[in-house]
PDB file of C-alpha atoms in Angstrom:
ATOM      1  CA  MET Z   1      16.939  -1.776  19.454  1.00 66.00           C
ATOM      2  CA  PRO Z   2      14.827  -4.164  17.324  1.00 72.00           C
ATOM      3  CA  ARG Z   3      14.665  -7.733  18.457  1.00 61.00           C
ATOM      4  CA  ASP Z   4      13.629 -11.073  16.992  1.00 57.00           C
ATOM      5  CA  SER Z   5      10.039 -11.569  18.168  1.00 49.00           C
ATOM      6  CA  GLY Z   6      10.779 -15.194  18.903  1.00 45.00           C
ATOM      7  CA  ARG Z   7       7.651 -16.538  17.220  1.00 44.00           C
ATOM      8  CA  ASN Z   8       9.790 -18.929  15.183  1.00 45.00           C
ATOM      9  CA  ARG Z   9      12.505 -19.629  17.708  1.00 45.00           C
ATOM     10  CA  PRO Z  10      12.957 -23.021  19.431  1.00 45.00           C
ATOM     11  CA  GLU Z  11      11.348 -23.335  22.829  1.00 49.00           C
ATOM     12  CA  GLY Z  12      13.490 -21.885  25.581  1.00 47.00           C
ATOM     13  CA  LYS Z  13      15.608 -19.663  23.334  1.00 48.00           C
ATOM     14  CA  ILE Z  14      15.848 -16.071  24.529  1.00 53.00           C
ATOM     15  CA  LEU Z  15      15.161 -12.974  22.434  1.00 60.00           C
ATOM     16  CA  GLU Z  16      18.015 -11.967  20.167  1.00 64.00           C
ATOM     17  CA  THR Z  17      19.012  -8.491  19.055  1.00 75.00           C
ATOM     18  CA  VAL Z  18      18.733  -8.135  15.269  1.00 78.00           C
ATOM     19  CA  GLY Z  19      20.007  -4.581  14.930  1.00 86.00           C
ATOM     20  CA  VAL Z  20      20.321  -1.092  16.348  1.00 94.00           C
ATOM     21  CA  PHE Z  21      17.812   1.674  15.635  1.00 95.00           C
ATOM     22  CA  GLU Z  22      18.968   4.724  13.711  1.00 96.00           C
ATOM     23  CA  ALA Z  23      17.587   8.244  13.727  1.00 95.00           C
ATOM     24  CA  VAL Z  24      14.393   8.665  11.711  1.00 96.00           C
ATOM     25  CA  LYS Z  25      14.874  10.873   8.654  1.00 95.00           C
ATOM     26  CA  GLN Z  26      12.806  14.029   8.959  1.00 92.00           C
ATOM     27  CA  HIS Z  27      14.039  15.270   5.588  1.00 89.00           C
ATOM     28  CA  GLY Z  28      15.315  13.530   2.487  1.00 92.00           C
ATOM     29  CA  LYS Z  29      14.732   9.868   1.670  1.00 95.00           C
ATOM     30  CA  TYR Z  30      16.052   6.438   2.620  1.00 97.00           C
ATOM     31  CA  GLU Z  31      18.438   4.768   0.204  1.00 96.00           C
ATOM     32  CA  THR Z  32      18.431   1.343  -1.407  1.00 97.00           C
ATOM     33  CA  GLY Z  33      19.537  -1.214   1.175  1.00 97.00           C
ATOM     34  CA  GLN Z  34      18.090   0.548   4.245  1.00 98.00           C
ATOM     35  CA  LEU Z  35      16.876  -1.941   6.864  1.00 98.00           C
ATOM     36  CA  PHE Z  36      13.721  -0.993   8.756  1.00 97.00           C
ATOM     37  CA  LEU Z  37      10.868  -2.081  10.977  1.00 96.00           C
ATOM     38  CA  HIS Z  38       7.355  -1.172   9.816  1.00 95.00           C
ATOM     39  CA  SER Z  39       5.995   1.210  12.446  1.00 94.00           C
ATOM     40  CA  VAL Z  40       2.402  -0.115  12.113  1.00 91.00           C
ATOM     41  CA  PHE Z  41       2.674  -3.761  11.048  1.00 90.00           C
ATOM     42  CA  GLY Z  42       5.949  -4.555  12.793  1.00 91.00           C
ATOM     43  CA  TYR Z  43       7.675  -6.588  10.086  1.00 93.00           C
ATOM     44  CA  ARG Z  44      11.356  -6.397   9.140  1.00 96.00           C
ATOM     45  CA  GLY Z  45      12.137  -5.175   5.658  1.00 96.00           C
ATOM     46  CA  ILE Z  46      14.678  -3.587   3.351  1.00 97.00           C
ATOM     47  CA  VAL Z  47      14.247  -0.704   0.903  1.00 98.00           C
ATOM     48  CA  LEU Z  48      14.667  -1.539  -2.782  1.00 96.00           C
ATOM     49  CA  PHE Z  49      13.994   1.930  -4.243  1.00 94.00           C
ATOM     50  CA  PRO Z  50      11.850   5.008  -3.634  1.00 93.00           C
ATOM     51  CA  TRP Z  51       8.791   6.306  -5.516  1.00 90.00           C
ATOM     52  CA  HIS Z  52       7.561   9.865  -5.554  1.00 91.00           C
ATOM     53  CA  ALA Z  53       3.760   9.832  -5.307  1.00 92.00           C
ATOM     54  CA  ARG Z  54       1.121  12.565  -5.231  1.00 93.00           C
ATOM     55  CA  LEU Z  55      -0.650  12.363  -1.875  1.00 95.00           C
ATOM     56  CA  TYR Z  56      -4.223  13.725  -1.901  1.00 95.00           C
ATOM     57  CA  ASP Z  57      -5.064  14.189   1.762  1.00 94.00           C
ATOM     58  CA  ARG Z  58      -8.726  15.140   2.214  1.00 93.00           C
ATOM     59  CA  ASP Z  59      -8.103  15.811   5.915  1.00 90.00           C
ATOM     60  CA  ILE Z  60      -6.282  18.983   4.899  1.00 79.00           C
ATOM     61  CA  THR Z  61      -8.803  21.741   4.123  1.00 61.00           C
ATOM     62  CA  PRO Z  62      -7.782  23.792   1.060  1.00 57.00           C
ATOM     63  CA  PRO Z  63      -8.255  27.581   0.901  1.00 50.00           C
ATOM     64  CA  MET Z  64     -11.642  28.760  -0.348  1.00 47.00           C
ATOM     65  CA  SER Z  65     -10.020  30.236  -3.442  1.00 43.00           C
ATOM     66  CA  ASP Z  66      -8.886  26.748  -4.492  1.00 43.00           C
ATOM     67  CA  SER Z  67     -12.443  25.448  -4.714  1.00 41.00           C
ATOM     68  CA  LYS Z  68     -13.237  24.072  -8.155  1.00 44.00           C
ATOM     69  CA  ARG Z  69     -15.672  21.651  -9.661  1.00 40.00           C
ATOM     70  CA  GLU Z  70     -14.628  18.050  -9.104  1.00 45.00           C
ATOM     71  CA  PRO Z  71     -15.270  14.860 -11.050  1.00 47.00           C
ATOM     72  CA  PRO Z  72     -18.141  12.516 -10.143  1.00 41.00           C
ATOM     73  CA  GLY Z  73     -17.820  10.885  -6.744  1.00 41.00           C
ATOM     74  CA  THR Z  74     -16.063  13.617  -4.841  1.00 45.00           C
ATOM     75  CA  HIS Z  75     -18.951  14.135  -2.350  1.00 45.00           C
ATOM     76  CA  GLY Z  76     -19.277  17.734  -3.558  1.00 46.00           C
ATOM     77  CA  SER Z  77     -16.293  18.861  -1.475  1.00 50.00           C
ATOM     78  CA  LYS Z  78     -13.441  21.163  -2.429  1.00 54.00           C
ATOM     79  CA  GLU Z  79     -10.665  20.173  -4.750  1.00 68.00           C
ATOM     80  CA  VAL Z  80      -7.768  18.435  -2.994  1.00 80.00           C
ATOM     81  CA  LYS Z  81      -4.276  19.476  -4.007  1.00 82.00           C
ATOM     82  CA  GLY Z  82      -1.765  16.665  -4.371  1.00 87.00           C
ATOM     83  CA  LYS Z  83       1.564  17.008  -2.559  1.00 92.00           C
ATOM     84  CA  THR Z  84       4.668  15.007  -3.381  1.00 92.00           C
ATOM     85  CA  HIS Z  85       5.290  12.236  -0.862  1.00 94.00           C
ATOM     86  CA  THR Z  86       7.894   9.459  -0.741  1.00 95.00           C
ATOM     87  CA  TYR Z  87       6.937   5.788  -0.749  1.00 94.00           C
ATOM     88  CA  TYR Z  88       9.254   2.811  -1.029  1.00 95.00           C
ATOM     89  CA  GLN Z  89       9.222  -0.528  -2.801  1.00 93.00           C
ATOM     90  CA  VAL Z  90      10.469  -2.974  -0.157  1.00 95.00           C
ATOM     91  CA  LEU Z  91      11.159  -6.615   0.543  1.00 94.00           C
ATOM     92  CA  ILE Z  92       9.506  -8.152   3.617  1.00 94.00           C
ATOM     93  CA  ASP Z  93      11.369 -10.700   5.729  1.00 95.00           C
ATOM     94  CA  THR Z  94       9.612 -14.021   5.058  1.00 92.00           C
ATOM     95  CA  ARG Z  95      10.020 -14.970   8.731  1.00 91.00           C
ATOM     96  CA  ASP Z  96       7.557 -12.194   9.590  1.00 89.00           C
ATOM     97  CA  CYS Z  97       4.981 -12.789   6.831  1.00 82.00           C
ATOM     98  CA  PRO Z  98       2.981 -15.509   8.682  1.00 78.00           C
ATOM     99  CA  HIS Z  99       2.532 -13.212  11.686  1.00 74.00           C
ATOM    100  CA  ILE Z 100       1.200 -10.120   9.913  1.00 73.00           C
ATOM    101  CA  VAL Z 101      -2.361 -11.100  10.748  1.00 56.00           C
ATOM    102  CA  SER Z 102      -3.882  -7.640  10.278  1.00 57.00           C
ATOM    103  CA  ARG Z 103      -3.059  -7.200   6.623  1.00 55.00           C
ATOM    104  CA  GLU Z 104      -2.862  -8.820   3.235  1.00 54.00           C
ATOM    105  CA  LEU Z 105       0.514  -8.312   1.603  1.00 51.00           C
ATOM    106  CA  VAL Z 106       0.546  -6.270  -1.560  1.00 50.00           C
ATOM    107  CA  ILE Z 107       1.928  -8.953  -3.827  1.00 46.00           C
ATOM    108  CA  PHE Z 108       3.617  -8.094  -7.128  1.00 47.00           C
ATOM    109  CA  PHE Z 109       5.729 -10.614  -9.060  1.00 45.00           C
ATOM    110  CA  GLY Z 110       6.048 -12.919  -6.079  1.00 49.00           C
ATOM    111  CA  SER Z 111       5.435 -12.785  -2.355  1.00 64.00           C
ATOM    112  CA  GLY Z 112       6.700 -10.374   0.213  1.00 83.00           C
ATOM    113  CA  LEU Z 113       6.878  -7.147  -1.806  1.00 86.00           C
ATOM    114  CA  ASP Z 114       5.196  -4.056  -0.429  1.00 88.00           C
ATOM    115  CA  TYR Z 115       4.869  -0.282  -0.737  1.00 90.00           C
ATOM    116  CA  VAL Z 116       5.698   1.638   2.433  1.00 92.00           C
ATOM    117  CA  SER Z 117       5.181   5.312   3.244  1.00 94.00           C
ATOM    118  CA  HIS Z 118       8.169   7.308   4.495  1.00 96.00           C
ATOM    119  CA  GLU Z 119       6.626   7.834   7.931  1.00 95.00           C
ATOM    120  CA  ASP Z 120       6.088   4.070   8.365  1.00 95.00           C
ATOM    121  CA  ILE Z 121       9.816   3.347   8.363  1.00 97.00           C
ATOM    122  CA  LEU Z 122      11.795   2.857  11.584  1.00 97.00           C
ATOM    123  CA  PRO Z 123      15.373   2.517  10.287  1.00 98.00           C
ATOM    124  CA  TYR Z 124      17.952   0.241  11.872  1.00 97.00           C
ATOM    125  CA  ASN Z 125      21.332  -1.228  11.011  1.00 95.00           C
ATOM    126  CA  SER Z 126      22.689  -4.730  11.413  1.00 94.00           C
ATOM    127  CA  ALA Z 127      26.108  -6.387  11.278  1.00 90.00           C
ATOM    128  CA  GLU Z 128      24.649  -9.382   9.440  1.00 93.00           C
ATOM    129  CA  GLN Z 129      25.396  -9.862   5.753  1.00 94.00           C
ATOM    130  CA  LEU Z 130      22.001 -11.531   5.267  1.00 95.00           C
ATOM    131  CA  PRO Z 131      19.732  -9.718   7.738  1.00 96.00           C
ATOM    132  CA  ILE Z 132      16.558 -10.290   5.683  1.00 96.00           C
ATOM    133  CA  GLN Z 133      15.319 -13.691   4.556  1.00 95.00           C
ATOM    134  CA  HIS Z 134      13.720 -13.407   1.132  1.00 95.00           C
ATOM    135  CA  GLU Z 135      14.258 -15.327  -2.105  1.00 93.00           C
ATOM    136  CA  LEU Z 136      15.041 -12.081  -3.971  1.00 94.00           C
ATOM    137  CA  PHE Z 137      17.441 -10.601  -1.403  1.00 97.00           C
ATOM    138  CA  GLU Z 138      20.715 -11.928  -2.846  1.00 96.00           C
ATOM    139  CA  ARG Z 139      19.470 -11.560  -6.432  1.00 96.00           C
ATOM    140  CA  PHE Z 140      18.721  -7.859  -5.909  1.00 97.00           C
ATOM    141  CA  LEU Z 141      21.235  -6.677  -3.288  1.00 97.00           C
ATOM    142  CA  LEU Z 142      24.973  -6.948  -2.784  1.00 96.00           C
ATOM    143  CA  TYR Z 143      26.718  -6.632   0.582  1.00 96.00           C
ATOM    144  CA  ASN Z 144      29.245  -3.786   0.553  1.00 94.00           C
ATOM    145  CA  PRO Z 145      30.626  -2.873   4.008  1.00 93.00           C
ATOM    146  CA  ALA Z 146      32.210   0.297   2.605  1.00 92.00           C
ATOM    147  CA  LYS Z 147      28.759   1.781   1.928  1.00 92.00           C
ATOM    148  CA  SER Z 148      26.098   3.087   4.306  1.00 91.00           C
ATOM    149  CA  PRO Z 149      23.716   1.323   4.313  1.00 94.00           C
ATOM    150  CA  PRO Z 150      26.008  -1.628   3.455  1.00 95.00           C
ATOM    151  CA  PHE Z 151      23.760  -3.063   0.710  1.00 96.00           C
ATOM    152  CA  THR Z 152      23.785  -1.830  -2.880  1.00 96.00           C
ATOM    153  CA  ALA Z 153      21.568  -2.582  -5.862  1.00 97.00           C
ATOM    154  CA  ARG Z 154      22.748  -5.287  -8.227  1.00 97.00           C
ATOM    155  CA  ASP Z 155      22.246  -4.875 -11.964  1.00 97.00           C
ATOM    156  CA  THR Z 156      19.431  -7.431 -11.692  1.00 97.00           C
ATOM    157  CA  LEU Z 157      17.444  -5.083  -9.435  1.00 96.00           C
ATOM    158  CA  LYS Z 158      17.967  -2.152 -11.809  1.00 94.00           C
ATOM    159  CA  ALA Z 159      16.910  -4.291 -14.799  1.00 94.00           C
ATOM    160  CA  TRP Z 160      13.849  -5.610 -12.915  1.00 92.00           C
ATOM    161  CA  GLN Z 161      12.783  -2.098 -11.977  1.00 90.00           C
ATOM    162  CA  GLU Z 162      13.212  -0.827 -15.536  1.00 90.00           C
ATOM    163  CA  LYS Z 163      11.422  -3.776 -17.135  1.00 87.00           C
ATOM    164  CA  ASN Z 164       8.431  -3.748 -14.803  1.00 81.00           C
ATOM    165  CA  HIS Z 165       8.217   0.007 -14.235  1.00 79.00           C
ATOM    166  CA  PRO Z 166       4.756   0.459 -15.858  1.00 73.00           C
ATOM    167  CA  TRP Z 167       3.180  -2.067 -13.484  1.00 73.00           C
ATOM    168  CA  LEU Z 168       5.153  -1.114 -10.383  1.00 78.00           C
ATOM    169  CA  GLU Z 169       4.887   2.665 -10.532  1.00 80.00           C
ATOM    170  CA  LEU Z 170       3.021   4.226  -7.669  1.00 79.00           C
ATOM    171  CA  SER Z 171       1.634   7.603  -8.741  1.00 80.00           C
ATOM    172  CA  ASP Z 172      -1.355   8.691  -6.615  1.00 92.00           C
ATOM    173  CA  VAL Z 173      -2.286   8.083  -2.966  1.00 95.00           C
ATOM    174  CA  HIS Z 174      -5.636   9.180  -1.491  1.00 96.00           C
ATOM    175  CA  ARG Z 175      -6.389   9.623   2.222  1.00 96.00           C
ATOM    176  CA  GLU Z 176      -9.434  10.623   4.301  1.00 97.00           C
ATOM    177  CA  THR Z 177     -10.441  10.272   7.956  1.00 97.00           C
ATOM    178  CA  THR Z 178     -13.982   9.820   9.319  1.00 97.00           C
ATOM    179  CA  GLU Z 179     -14.586   9.557  13.081  1.00 96.00           C
ATOM    180  CA  ASN Z 180     -10.974   8.524  13.774  1.00 97.00           C
ATOM    181  CA  ILE Z 181     -10.905   5.871  11.028  1.00 98.00           C
ATOM    182  CA  ARG Z 182      -8.391   6.812   8.359  1.00 97.00           C
ATOM    183  CA  VAL Z 183      -8.691   5.211   4.913  1.00 98.00           C
ATOM    184  CA  THR Z 184      -5.753   5.304   2.501  1.00 96.00           C
ATOM    185  CA  VAL Z 185      -6.149   4.143  -1.110  1.00 96.00           C
ATOM    186  CA  ILE Z 186      -3.384   3.433  -3.637  1.00 93.00           C
ATOM    187  CA  PRO Z 187      -4.561   2.540  -7.179  1.00 93.00           C
ATOM    188  CA  PHE Z 188      -2.321   0.866  -9.769  1.00 89.00           C
ATOM    189  CA  TYR Z 189      -2.989   0.557 -13.471  1.00 89.00           C
ATOM    190  CA  MET Z 190      -2.349  -3.029 -14.568  1.00 86.00           C
ATOM    191  CA  GLY Z 191      -2.841  -2.944 -18.310  1.00 87.00           C
ATOM    192  CA  MET Z 192      -5.377  -3.601 -21.031  1.00 89.00           C
ATOM    193  CA  ARG Z 193      -6.512  -6.944 -22.406  1.00 87.00           C
ATOM    194  CA  GLU Z 194      -8.809  -7.888 -25.223  1.00 85.00           C
ATOM    195  CA  ALA Z 195     -11.886  -9.943 -24.339  1.00 78.00           C
ATOM    196  CA  GLN Z 196     -14.765 -10.804 -26.661  1.00 78.00           C
ATOM    197  CA  ASN Z 197     -13.685  -8.248 -29.261  1.00 80.00           C
ATOM    198  CA  SER Z 198     -13.527  -5.399 -26.728  1.00 86.00           C
ATOM    199  CA  HIS Z 199     -10.847  -3.797 -24.594  1.00 90.00           C
ATOM    200  CA  VAL Z 200     -10.894  -4.402 -20.840  1.00 92.00           C
ATOM    201  CA  TYR Z 201      -8.790  -2.129 -18.624  1.00 93.00           C
ATOM    202  CA  TRP Z 202      -7.640  -3.391 -15.233  1.00 92.00           C
ATOM    203  CA  TRP Z 203      -6.598  -1.683 -12.017  1.00 92.00           C
ATOM    204  CA  ARG Z 204      -5.510  -3.016  -8.650  1.00 90.00           C
ATOM    205  CA  TYR Z 205      -6.081  -0.929  -5.559  1.00 92.00           C
ATOM    206  CA  CYS Z 206      -4.630  -1.263  -2.080  1.00 91.00           C
ATOM    207  CA  ILE Z 207      -6.659  -0.018   0.892  1.00 95.00           C
ATOM    208  CA  ARG Z 208      -5.421   0.542   4.426  1.00 95.00           C
ATOM    209  CA  LEU Z 209      -7.752   1.234   7.335  1.00 97.00           C
ATOM    210  CA  GLU Z 210      -6.327   2.679  10.559  1.00 96.00           C
ATOM    211  CA  ASN Z 211      -8.074   3.244  13.868  1.00 97.00           C
ATOM    212  CA  MET Z 212      -6.637   6.528  15.097  1.00 96.00           C
ATOM    213  CA  GLY Z 213      -8.791   6.490  18.250  1.00 96.00           C
ATOM    214  CA  SER Z 214      -9.137   4.295  21.349  1.00 95.00           C
ATOM    215  CA  GLU Z 215     -12.545   2.732  20.630  1.00 96.00           C
ATOM    216  CA  VAL Z 216     -12.683  -0.854  19.347  1.00 98.00           C
ATOM    217  CA  VAL Z 217     -14.575  -1.065  16.041  1.00 98.00           C
ATOM    218  CA  GLN Z 218     -15.259  -3.653  13.340  1.00 98.00           C
ATOM    219  CA  LEU Z 219     -15.702  -3.304   9.590  1.00 98.00           C
ATOM    220  CA  ARG Z 220     -19.012  -4.904   8.604  1.00 98.00           C
ATOM    221  CA  GLU Z 221     -19.917  -3.806   5.066  1.00 98.00           C
ATOM    222  CA  ARG Z 222     -18.547  -2.092   1.978  1.00 98.00           C
ATOM    223  CA  HIS Z 223     -20.450   0.111  -0.467  1.00 98.00           C
ATOM    224  CA  TRP Z 224     -18.743   1.048  -3.740  1.00 98.00           C
ATOM    225  CA  ARG Z 225     -19.721   3.344  -6.620  1.00 98.00           C
ATOM    226  CA  ILE Z 226     -17.755   2.783  -9.826  1.00 98.00           C
ATOM    227  CA  PHE Z 227     -18.076   5.324 -12.639  1.00 97.00           C
ATOM    228  CA  SER Z 228     -16.713   4.536 -16.110  1.00 96.00           C
ATOM    229  CA  LEU Z 229     -15.873   6.993 -18.882  1.00 92.00           C
ATOM    230  CA  SER Z 230     -18.217   4.931 -21.048  1.00 89.00           C
ATOM    231  CA  GLY Z 231     -21.069   6.437 -18.997  1.00 92.00           C
ATOM    232  CA  THR Z 232     -21.898   3.532 -16.695  1.00 94.00           C
ATOM    233  CA  LEU Z 233     -22.286   3.825 -12.924  1.00 96.00           C
ATOM    234  CA  GLU Z 234     -22.094   0.579 -10.961  1.00 96.00           C
ATOM    235  CA  THR Z 235     -23.035   0.055  -7.304  1.00 97.00           C
ATOM    236  CA  VAL Z 236     -21.431  -2.752  -5.300  1.00 96.00           C
ATOM    237  CA  ARG Z 237     -22.498  -3.753  -1.783  1.00 97.00           C
ATOM    238  CA  GLY Z 238     -21.221  -6.631   0.306  1.00 96.00           C
ATOM    239  CA  ARG Z 239     -20.203  -7.975   3.691  1.00 97.00           C
ATOM    240  CA  GLY Z 240     -16.691  -7.137   4.868  1.00 96.00           C
ATOM    241  CA  VAL Z 241     -13.690  -7.002   2.562  1.00 95.00           C
ATOM    242  CA  VAL Z 242     -11.808  -9.912   0.941  1.00 92.00           C
ATOM    243  CA  GLY Z 243     -13.987 -12.288   2.960  1.00 92.00           C
ATOM    244  CA  ARG Z 244     -13.069 -10.737   6.297  1.00 94.00           C
ATOM    245  CA  GLU Z 245     -14.620  -8.346   8.814  1.00 97.00           C
ATOM    246  CA  PRO Z 246     -11.521  -7.006  10.573  1.00 95.00           C
ATOM    247  CA  VAL Z 247     -11.541  -5.624  14.103  1.00 97.00           C
ATOM    248  CA  LEU Z 248      -9.510  -2.444  14.635  1.00 97.00           C
ATOM    249  CA  SER Z 249      -8.245  -2.003  18.190  1.00 96.00           C
ATOM    250  CA  LYS Z 250      -5.264  -0.603  20.080  1.00 92.00           C
ATOM    251  CA  GLU Z 251      -3.559  -3.987  19.757  1.00 91.00           C
ATOM    252  CA  GLN Z 252      -4.314  -4.298  16.024  1.00 91.00           C
ATOM    253  CA  PRO Z 253      -5.056  -0.738  14.860  1.00 94.00           C
ATOM    254  CA  ALA Z 254      -4.640  -1.264  11.119  1.00 94.00           C
ATOM    255  CA  PHE Z 255      -5.774  -3.576   8.357  1.00 94.00           C
ATOM    256  CA  GLN Z 256      -4.654  -3.558   4.746  1.00 92.00           C
ATOM    257  CA  TYR Z 257      -5.910  -5.456   1.713  1.00 90.00           C
ATOM    258  CA  SER Z 258      -5.843  -5.303  -2.068  1.00 89.00           C
ATOM    259  CA  SER Z 259      -8.440  -5.968  -4.741  1.00 91.00           C
ATOM    260  CA  HIS Z 260      -9.025  -5.165  -8.394  1.00 92.00           C
ATOM    261  CA  VAL Z 261     -11.538  -3.585 -10.744  1.00 95.00           C
ATOM    262  CA  SER Z 262     -12.030  -3.653 -14.524  1.00 94.00           C
ATOM    263  CA  LEU Z 263     -13.672  -1.180 -16.917  1.00 95.00           C
ATOM    264  CA  GLN Z 264     -14.497  -1.259 -20.590  1.00 92.00           C
ATOM    265  CA  ALA Z 265     -13.135   2.291 -20.819  1.00 94.00           C
ATOM    266  CA  PRO Z 266      -9.632   3.733 -20.346  1.00 94.00           C
ATOM    267  CA  SER Z 267     -10.598   5.775 -17.281  1.00 95.00           C
ATOM    268  CA  GLY Z 268     -13.144   6.200 -14.497  1.00 96.00           C
ATOM    269  CA  HIS Z 269     -13.604   6.947 -10.801  1.00 96.00           C
ATOM    270  CA  MET Z 270     -14.310   4.957  -7.633  1.00 97.00           C
ATOM    271  CA  TRP Z 271     -15.591   6.081  -4.239  1.00 97.00           C
ATOM    272  CA  GLY Z 272     -17.740   4.700  -1.449  1.00 98.00           C
ATOM    273  CA  THR Z 273     -18.079   3.944   2.249  1.00 98.00           C
ATOM    274  CA  PHE Z 274     -17.302   1.278   4.832  1.00 98.00           C
ATOM    275  CA  ARG Z 275     -19.959   0.494   7.437  1.00 98.00           C
ATOM    276  CA  ILE Z 276     -18.228   0.347  10.829  1.00 98.00           C
ATOM    277  CA  GLU Z 277     -19.776  -1.171  13.983  1.00 98.00           C
ATOM    278  CA  ARG Z 278     -19.002  -0.081  17.548  1.00 97.00           C
ATOM    279  CA  THR Z 279     -18.973  -2.484  20.494  1.00 97.00           C
ATOM    280  CA  ASP Z 280     -22.418  -1.235  21.594  1.00 97.00           C
ATOM    281  CA  GLY Z 281     -23.909  -2.300  18.236  1.00 97.00           C
ATOM    282  CA  SER Z 282     -24.252   1.188  16.744  1.00 98.00           C
ATOM    283  CA  HIS Z 283     -22.922   1.911  13.274  1.00 97.00           C
ATOM    284  CA  PHE Z 284     -21.358   4.739  11.291  1.00 98.00           C
ATOM    285  CA  ASP Z 285     -20.114   5.109   7.703  1.00 98.00           C
ATOM    286  CA  VAL Z 286     -16.495   5.856   6.908  1.00 98.00           C
ATOM    287  CA  ARG Z 287     -15.809   7.595   3.614  1.00 98.00           C
ATOM    288  CA  ILE Z 288     -13.508   5.992   1.056  1.00 98.00           C
ATOM    289  CA  PRO Z 289     -11.749   8.911  -0.653  1.00 97.00           C
ATOM    290  CA  PRO Z 290     -12.600   9.248  -4.353  1.00 96.00           C
ATOM    291  CA  PHE Z 291      -9.813   8.170  -6.672  1.00 96.00           C
ATOM    292  CA  SER Z 292      -9.289   8.197 -10.403  1.00 94.00           C
ATOM    293  CA  LEU Z 293      -8.729   5.138 -12.549  1.00 95.00           C
ATOM    294  CA  GLU Z 294      -6.423   6.282 -15.339  1.00 92.00           C
ATOM    295  CA  SER Z 295      -4.794   4.080 -17.960  1.00 89.00           C
ATOM    296  CA  ASN Z 296      -1.306   4.554 -19.313  1.00 76.00           C
ATOM    297  CA  LYS Z 297      -0.729   5.729 -22.860  1.00 57.00           C
ATOM    298  CA  ASP Z 298       1.255   2.572 -23.587  1.00 58.00           C
ATOM    299  CA  ASP Z 299      -1.390  -0.108 -23.190  1.00 56.00           C
ATOM    300  CA  LYS Z 300       0.812  -3.162 -23.329  1.00 56.00           C
ATOM    301  CA  ALA Z 301      -0.210  -6.324 -21.535  1.00 56.00           C
ATOM    302  CA  PRO Z 302       1.584  -7.017 -18.221  1.00 55.00           C
ATOM    303  CA  PRO Z 303       4.629  -9.315 -18.376  1.00 51.00           C
ATOM    304  CA  ALA Z 304       4.260 -13.085 -18.251  1.00 48.00           C
ATOM    305  CA  GLY Z 305       3.438 -14.351 -14.794  1.00 44.00           C
ATOM    306  CA  TYR Z 306       1.723 -11.146 -13.757  1.00 45.00           C
ATOM    307  CA  THR Z 307      -1.733 -12.045 -12.527  1.00 41.00           C
ATOM    308  CA  PHE Z 308      -4.811 -10.035 -11.676  1.00 34.00           C
TER     309      PHE Z 308
END
């Protein structure tokens, strides 16, 4: 059963049970109001609603007959077929946010909102009417003991989802593993803005690195190639990511961060590598799976308060 980690409890207080684990869903999806622990980052959360994304997993080798020419930046490999996969928009318990040291939260319209893959969810139930501490919890969810799970969506959650759908929608997820380091990329289109008499298109992308092996490694450098439909190809090199050089170990096997990119064209591609260092000082490059930057047909500006 999940327990309060005790990192915020008064000195001398014992661990407290916060809920009872439920069976993991092998088929189907979790409903609005499902409580869970994140299987990698360990935080408590609650499901707001599901998204159906296309997962392009480059670790799965397609049949030879499926080989076709790919866009720039695909490393000359075979075409990857997207398969439908379930992700969830969730609220994160604010008590756990300060202790998620191995990741940067994916923040949209306030703190403590995230996207979680189906396999990352460890479901549990709780007898508490307010099991998650978050400023949006009572605005979005209503306690209903007659339902399972006992939390249902308020009209405010449905209206928020409908209003912000263009900037919340998760459509494509890209994944590739190199020498036991798996990189997952989720791009989001964020809208178009006018600047100096030209259109500038913006995307945010979330990247998760996972050490699937037992060796301790550290991310040292990033190397990006950014291709725009306007015909430009930009190269970006730098130390670490978001000012950090994370260590991936058995204790902290994953790191997640988000960043953004802009183009003066409605579409493009990004790809690249991370330079990873072993404990003996040797290095190897981990591939960042190529992903498309596609704009929406309705190029409205994001709602007020939405920042890049």
